[in-house]
């Protein structure tokens, strides 16, 4: 049964960022859908400014291809070539994409205008589009600041909060399993794409420990990852469907012993303490160096 999805029309689909993202290399973001059926408990768009314009439920931006043609034609004429990031707010390969093919249409338009792409997903459905992604990589105009650093205009990244199946089932109930993502990553790597693992967010006291994190790094490297990007959890909002409320509800149900520790870690902020973030960053750098894998795209 196909999930319920509303069709909406938008005036803009290509979002110009104020600055090029240092981590994802993107100057633009693009989300073919609004809302997400993967239903990850910690999703930062719930309760944050990044989700304030999302419509309730799952919606498909049905006129996105026509709108993108106009926007990219204008950007290409001005030679404003930057990486376009898919997946910043919702996965571009949700199950409905199998039928609607909006992401596929958008990729065909991007190929036509020679823009580079950073695709972030959790879904094996990306394998459907390997041929066009490879063509994008070959024909894209590399942004001037990346010439000599990137030789192809395509990056594919797979998102994980953990590679442990039991933990993923609790916090990512609707998403493809970590093992499915790993297998898909390997196939993308075998197809010649630059492949990364996005450990965002790492879950405090669950997937951020030395042993757990090292196991994650070894696994993704074994499956072909060229690089790792990692950061800690953020918890926004206080509404019943906001990520902060949902996250603590799941902790109380499955890991009640971590509720107080987690609240102490965050205090009154949406982010964990600065000391925690610094320690986590240093841990990632050290483990990446140990296992000889980059902690940045290039």
Short mmCIF file of C-alpha atoms in Angstrom, two decimals:
data_model
loop_
_atom_site.label_atom_id
_atom_site.label_comp_id
_atom_site.label_asym_id
_atom_site.label_seq_id
_atom_site.Cartn_x
_atom_site.Cartn_y
_atom_site.Cartn_z
CA UNK A 1 0.00 0.00 0.00
CA UNK A 2 1.37 3.40 -0.99
CA UNK A 3 1.77 5.87 1.85
CA UNK A 4 -0.56 8.84 1.93
CA UNK A 5 0.96 11.87 0.25
CA UNK A 6 -0.53 15.21 -0.66
CA UNK A 7 0.43 17.01 -3.84
CA UNK A 8 1.43 20.64 -3.39
CA UNK A 9 2.72 23.35 -5.69
CA UNK A 10 5.66 25.55 -4.74
CA UNK A 11 7.03 28.86 -6.02
CA UNK A 12 10.65 27.90 -5.34
CA UNK A 13 12.42 24.57 -4.93
CA UNK A 14 16.12 25.51 -5.14
CA UNK A 15 17.26 27.21 -1.94
CA UNK A 16 20.37 29.39 -2.11
CA UNK A 17 22.42 29.17 1.07
CA UNK A 18 24.03 32.27 2.55
CA UNK A 19 27.40 30.51 2.55
CA UNK A 20 28.80 27.34 1.00
CA UNK A 21 28.52 24.57 3.58
CA UNK A 22 31.98 23.55 4.76
CA UNK A 23 30.88 19.97 5.48
CA UNK A 24 28.60 19.15 2.57
CA UNK A 25 30.25 21.53 0.06
CA UNK A 26 26.81 22.71 -1.00
CA UNK A 27 25.75 26.20 -2.00
CA UNK A 28 22.17 25.13 -2.65
CA UNK A 29 19.70 22.75 -1.04
CA UNK A 30 16.78 21.02 -2.70
CA UNK A 31 14.01 18.91 -1.16
CA UNK A 32 11.49 17.30 -3.54
CA UNK A 33 9.24 16.34 -0.63
CA UNK A 34 7.99 17.96 2.55
CA UNK A 35 7.79 15.77 5.63
CA UNK A 36 9.30 12.30 5.85
CA UNK A 37 7.86 8.81 6.25
CA UNK A 38 11.06 7.37 7.74
CA UNK A 39 9.86 8.83 11.04
CA UNK A 40 13.22 9.12 12.80
CA UNK A 41 12.60 10.08 16.42
CA UNK A 42 15.41 12.65 16.56
CA UNK A 43 14.66 14.44 13.26
CA UNK A 44 15.87 18.01 13.77
CA UNK A 45 13.23 19.54 11.48
CA UNK A 46 10.51 18.84 14.04
CA UNK A 47 10.36 21.90 16.25
CA UNK A 48 13.26 23.80 14.67
CA UNK A 49 13.29 26.76 12.29
CA UNK A 50 14.26 24.32 9.51
CA UNK A 51 10.84 22.74 9.62
CA UNK A 52 8.68 25.76 10.27
CA UNK A 53 7.55 26.00 6.64
CA UNK A 54 6.82 22.30 6.28
CA UNK A 55 3.21 21.36 5.74
CA UNK A 56 1.73 18.71 8.07
CA UNK A 57 2.22 15.12 6.97
CA UNK A 58 3.95 14.02 3.79
CA UNK A 59 3.68 16.16 0.66
CA UNK A 60 5.16 15.97 -2.83
CA UNK A 61 6.20 19.17 -4.58
CA UNK A 62 4.50 18.13 -7.74
CA UNK A 63 5.56 21.14 -9.85
CA UNK A 64 9.18 21.05 -8.64
CA UNK A 65 10.64 20.08 -12.06
CA UNK A 66 9.06 23.04 -13.87
CA UNK A 67 10.16 25.42 -11.12
CA UNK A 68 13.71 24.04 -11.07
CA UNK A 69 14.15 24.56 -14.80
CA UNK A 70 13.50 28.29 -14.38
CA UNK A 71 15.73 28.59 -11.33
CA UNK A 72 18.68 26.65 -12.73
CA UNK A 73 18.48 28.42 -16.09
CA UNK A 74 18.91 31.71 -14.27
CA UNK A 75 21.77 30.42 -12.09
CA UNK A 76 23.54 28.77 -15.03
CA UNK A 77 23.32 31.96 -17.09
CA UNK A 78 25.13 33.76 -14.26
CA UNK A 79 27.52 30.78 -13.92
CA UNK A 80 26.62 30.41 -10.24
CA UNK A 81 27.64 26.77 -10.10
CA UNK A 82 27.66 25.20 -6.63
CA UNK A 83 26.87 21.75 -5.28
CA UNK A 84 23.16 21.10 -4.79
CA UNK A 85 22.46 19.12 -1.62
CA UNK A 86 19.52 16.73 -1.64
CA UNK A 87 18.30 15.44 1.72
CA UNK A 88 18.89 18.43 3.99
CA UNK A 89 15.33 18.32 5.38
CA UNK A 90 13.77 15.11 4.07
CA UNK A 91 15.08 12.06 2.25
CA UNK A 92 14.88 12.37 -1.56
CA UNK A 93 14.26 8.63 -1.88
CA UNK A 94 11.17 8.08 0.24
CA UNK A 95 9.02 5.09 -0.79
CA UNK A 96 6.64 7.38 -2.75
CA UNK A 97 9.52 8.37 -5.01
CA UNK A 98 9.33 4.91 -6.56
CA UNK A 99 6.01 5.92 -8.15
CA UNK A 100 6.23 9.71 -8.38
CA UNK A 101 9.82 9.94 -9.68
CA UNK A 102 10.16 13.63 -8.75
CA UNK A 103 13.77 13.21 -7.60
CA UNK A 104 14.59 11.45 -10.87
CA UNK A 105 13.06 14.29 -12.90
CA UNK A 106 15.03 16.86 -10.91
CA UNK A 107 18.29 14.98 -11.47
CA UNK A 108 17.65 14.94 -15.23
CA UNK A 109 17.20 18.72 -15.16
CA UNK A 110 20.35 19.17 -13.07
CA UNK A 111 22.30 17.08 -15.59
CA UNK A 112 21.02 19.31 -18.37
CA UNK A 113 22.34 22.43 -16.61
CA UNK A 114 25.62 20.82 -15.43
CA UNK A 115 25.30 21.44 -11.68
CA UNK A 116 27.12 19.17 -9.19
CA UNK A 117 25.14 17.24 -6.58
CA UNK A 118 25.63 15.94 -3.03
CA UNK A 119 22.98 13.28 -2.47
CA UNK A 120 22.24 12.36 1.17
CA UNK A 121 19.91 9.40 1.71
CA UNK A 122 19.15 6.25 3.67
CA UNK A 123 17.43 4.43 0.85
CA UNK A 124 18.47 1.70 -1.59
CA UNK A 125 16.22 3.42 -4.14
CA UNK A 126 19.19 5.61 -5.05
CA UNK A 127 20.52 2.62 -7.01
CA UNK A 128 17.78 3.23 -9.58
CA UNK A 129 19.50 6.49 -10.50
CA UNK A 130 23.14 5.37 -10.61
CA UNK A 131 23.50 5.98 -14.33
CA UNK A 132 22.27 9.56 -14.21
CA UNK A 133 24.28 10.29 -11.05
CA UNK A 134 27.43 9.12 -12.81
CA UNK A 135 26.62 11.36 -15.80
CA UNK A 136 26.09 14.32 -13.46
CA UNK A 137 29.49 13.61 -11.94
CA UNK A 138 31.16 13.61 -15.34
CA UNK A 139 29.47 16.69 -16.83
CA UNK A 140 29.04 19.00 -13.82
CA UNK A 141 30.89 22.28 -13.61
CA UNK A 142 33.06 22.09 -10.48
CA UNK A 143 32.82 25.30 -8.38
CA UNK A 144 36.01 27.36 -8.64
CA UNK A 145 36.84 26.95 -4.95
CA UNK A 146 36.82 23.16 -5.37
CA UNK A 147 38.82 22.89 -8.59
CA UNK A 148 41.82 20.68 -7.87
CA UNK A 149 40.11 19.22 -4.81
CA UNK A 150 37.16 17.48 -6.47
CA UNK A 151 37.42 15.82 -9.87
CA UNK A 152 33.77 14.74 -10.12
CA UNK A 153 30.55 16.60 -9.51
CA UNK A 154 28.75 13.91 -7.53
CA UNK A 155 28.98 12.88 -3.88
CA UNK A 156 26.69 10.25 -2.35
CA UNK A 157 26.33 10.02 1.43
CA UNK A 158 24.42 7.65 3.65
CA UNK A 159 23.03 8.75 7.00
CA UNK A 160 23.42 6.72 10.21
CA UNK A 161 22.82 7.41 13.88
CA UNK A 162 24.06 3.88 14.55
CA UNK A 163 24.96 0.79 12.56
CA UNK A 164 23.44 -1.49 15.22
CA UNK A 165 20.16 -2.93 14.00
CA UNK A 166 18.37 -3.11 17.36
CA UNK A 167 19.10 0.53 18.19
CA UNK A 168 18.12 1.71 14.72
CA UNK A 169 14.73 -0.01 14.95
CA UNK A 170 13.95 2.07 18.05
CA UNK A 171 15.06 5.47 16.78
CA UNK A 172 14.53 5.08 13.00
CA UNK A 173 11.40 2.90 12.80
CA UNK A 174 10.48 3.68 9.20
CA UNK A 175 13.93 3.90 7.63
CA UNK A 176 15.81 1.22 5.69
CA UNK A 177 17.97 -0.82 8.03
CA UNK A 178 21.64 0.05 8.58
CA UNK A 179 22.62 -3.13 6.75
CA UNK A 180 20.58 -2.09 3.72
CA UNK A 181 22.34 1.27 3.73
CA UNK A 182 25.75 -0.37 3.98
CA UNK A 183 25.01 -2.68 1.06
CA UNK A 184 23.74 0.26 -0.99
CA UNK A 185 26.84 2.25 -0.12
CA UNK A 186 29.02 -0.57 -1.41
CA UNK A 187 27.15 -0.67 -4.72
CA UNK A 188 27.54 3.10 -5.14
CA UNK A 189 31.25 2.78 -4.42
CA UNK A 190 31.57 -0.07 -6.92
CA UNK A 191 29.89 2.17 -9.50
CA UNK A 192 32.73 4.67 -9.09
CA UNK A 193 31.01 7.29 -6.95
CA UNK A 194 32.55 9.18 -4.03
CA UNK A 195 30.77 7.71 -1.00
CA UNK A 196 30.46 8.97 2.55
CA UNK A 197 28.85 8.05 5.86
CA UNK A 198 27.03 10.79 7.75
CA UNK A 199 26.94 10.03 11.49
CA UNK A 200 24.32 12.64 12.29
CA UNK A 201 23.23 12.56 14.95
CA UNK A 202 25.30 10.37 17.21
CA UNK A 203 23.08 9.52 20.18
CA UNK A 204 24.42 10.48 23.65
CA UNK A 205 25.35 7.45 25.78
CA UNK A 206 24.08 5.11 23.04
CA UNK A 207 26.12 5.46 19.84
CA UNK A 208 28.70 8.09 20.81
CA UNK A 209 30.92 5.87 22.98
CA UNK A 210 34.42 4.88 21.93
CA UNK A 211 33.61 1.22 21.24
CA UNK A 212 30.33 1.86 19.44
CA UNK A 213 31.74 4.68 17.33
CA UNK A 214 34.84 2.71 16.39
CA UNK A 215 32.64 -0.20 15.31
CA UNK A 216 30.61 2.18 13.12
CA UNK A 217 33.72 3.59 11.49
CA UNK A 218 35.17 0.14 10.77
CA UNK A 219 31.87 -1.02 9.27
CA UNK A 220 31.34 1.88 6.90
CA UNK A 221 34.96 1.74 5.76
CA UNK A 222 34.60 -1.97 5.06
CA UNK A 223 31.59 -1.13 2.87
CA UNK A 224 33.43 1.48 0.85
CA UNK A 225 33.07 4.82 2.62
CA UNK A 226 35.63 7.41 1.51
CA UNK A 227 34.85 9.80 4.34
CA UNK A 228 32.86 10.31 7.53
CA UNK A 229 31.04 13.41 8.79
CA UNK A 230 29.84 13.26 12.39
CA UNK A 231 28.07 15.46 14.92
CA UNK A 232 26.00 15.19 18.07
CA UNK A 233 22.28 15.25 18.70
CA UNK A 234 20.17 18.42 18.73
CA UNK A 235 16.75 18.58 20.38
CA UNK A 236 14.35 21.32 19.31
CA UNK A 237 10.88 22.37 20.44
CA UNK A 238 8.51 21.42 23.23
CA UNK A 239 5.39 20.50 21.28
CA UNK A 240 3.98 16.95 21.37
CA UNK A 241 5.39 16.11 17.93
CA UNK A 242 8.68 18.02 18.25
CA UNK A 243 11.92 16.05 18.31
CA UNK A 244 12.78 16.95 21.92
CA UNK A 245 9.46 15.61 23.25
CA UNK A 246 9.56 12.50 21.07
CA UNK A 247 13.17 11.72 21.92
CA UNK A 248 12.65 11.84 25.68
CA UNK A 249 9.50 9.77 25.35
CA UNK A 250 11.48 7.03 23.58
CA UNK A 251 14.27 7.25 26.16
CA UNK A 252 11.76 6.85 28.99
CA UNK A 253 10.32 3.78 27.29
CA UNK A 254 13.53 2.02 26.27
CA UNK A 255 16.39 3.60 28.22
CA UNK A 256 14.94 5.20 31.37
CA UNK A 257 18.35 5.19 33.05
CA UNK A 258 19.58 7.71 30.45
CA UNK A 259 16.85 10.33 30.83
CA UNK A 260 18.45 12.31 33.67
CA UNK A 261 21.96 12.05 32.18
CA UNK A 262 20.69 13.31 28.84
CA UNK A 263 18.75 16.21 30.38
CA UNK A 264 21.86 17.19 32.35
CA UNK A 265 23.93 17.09 29.18
CA UNK A 266 21.60 19.47 27.34
CA UNK A 267 20.59 21.74 30.21
CA UNK A 268 18.39 24.51 28.82
CA UNK A 269 19.91 24.34 25.34
CA UNK A 270 18.87 22.57 22.14
CA UNK A 271 22.46 21.26 21.88
CA UNK A 272 24.65 19.28 24.29
CA UNK A 273 27.33 21.09 26.26
CA UNK A 274 30.24 22.62 24.40
CA UNK A 275 32.69 20.40 26.27
CA UNK A 276 30.78 17.31 25.11
CA UNK A 277 30.78 18.54 21.51
CA UNK A 278 34.51 19.23 21.57
CA UNK A 279 35.27 15.84 23.07
CA UNK A 280 33.07 14.10 20.52
CA UNK A 281 34.75 15.97 17.66
CA UNK A 282 38.23 15.02 18.90
CA UNK A 283 37.14 11.40 19.33
CA UNK A 284 35.91 11.26 15.72
CA UNK A 285 39.14 12.82 14.41
CA UNK A 286 41.27 10.39 16.40
CA UNK A 287 39.32 7.30 15.33
CA UNK A 288 39.23 8.38 11.69
CA UNK A 289 42.99 8.84 11.76
CA UNK A 290 43.42 5.43 13.40
CA UNK A 291 41.37 3.73 10.70
CA UNK A 292 42.75 5.89 7.88
CA UNK A 293 39.52 7.42 6.65
CA UNK A 294 38.87 11.10 5.98
CA UNK A 295 36.64 13.14 8.28
CA UNK A 296 35.75 15.50 5.43
CA UNK A 297 34.55 15.02 1.85
CA UNK A 298 37.92 15.60 0.14
#
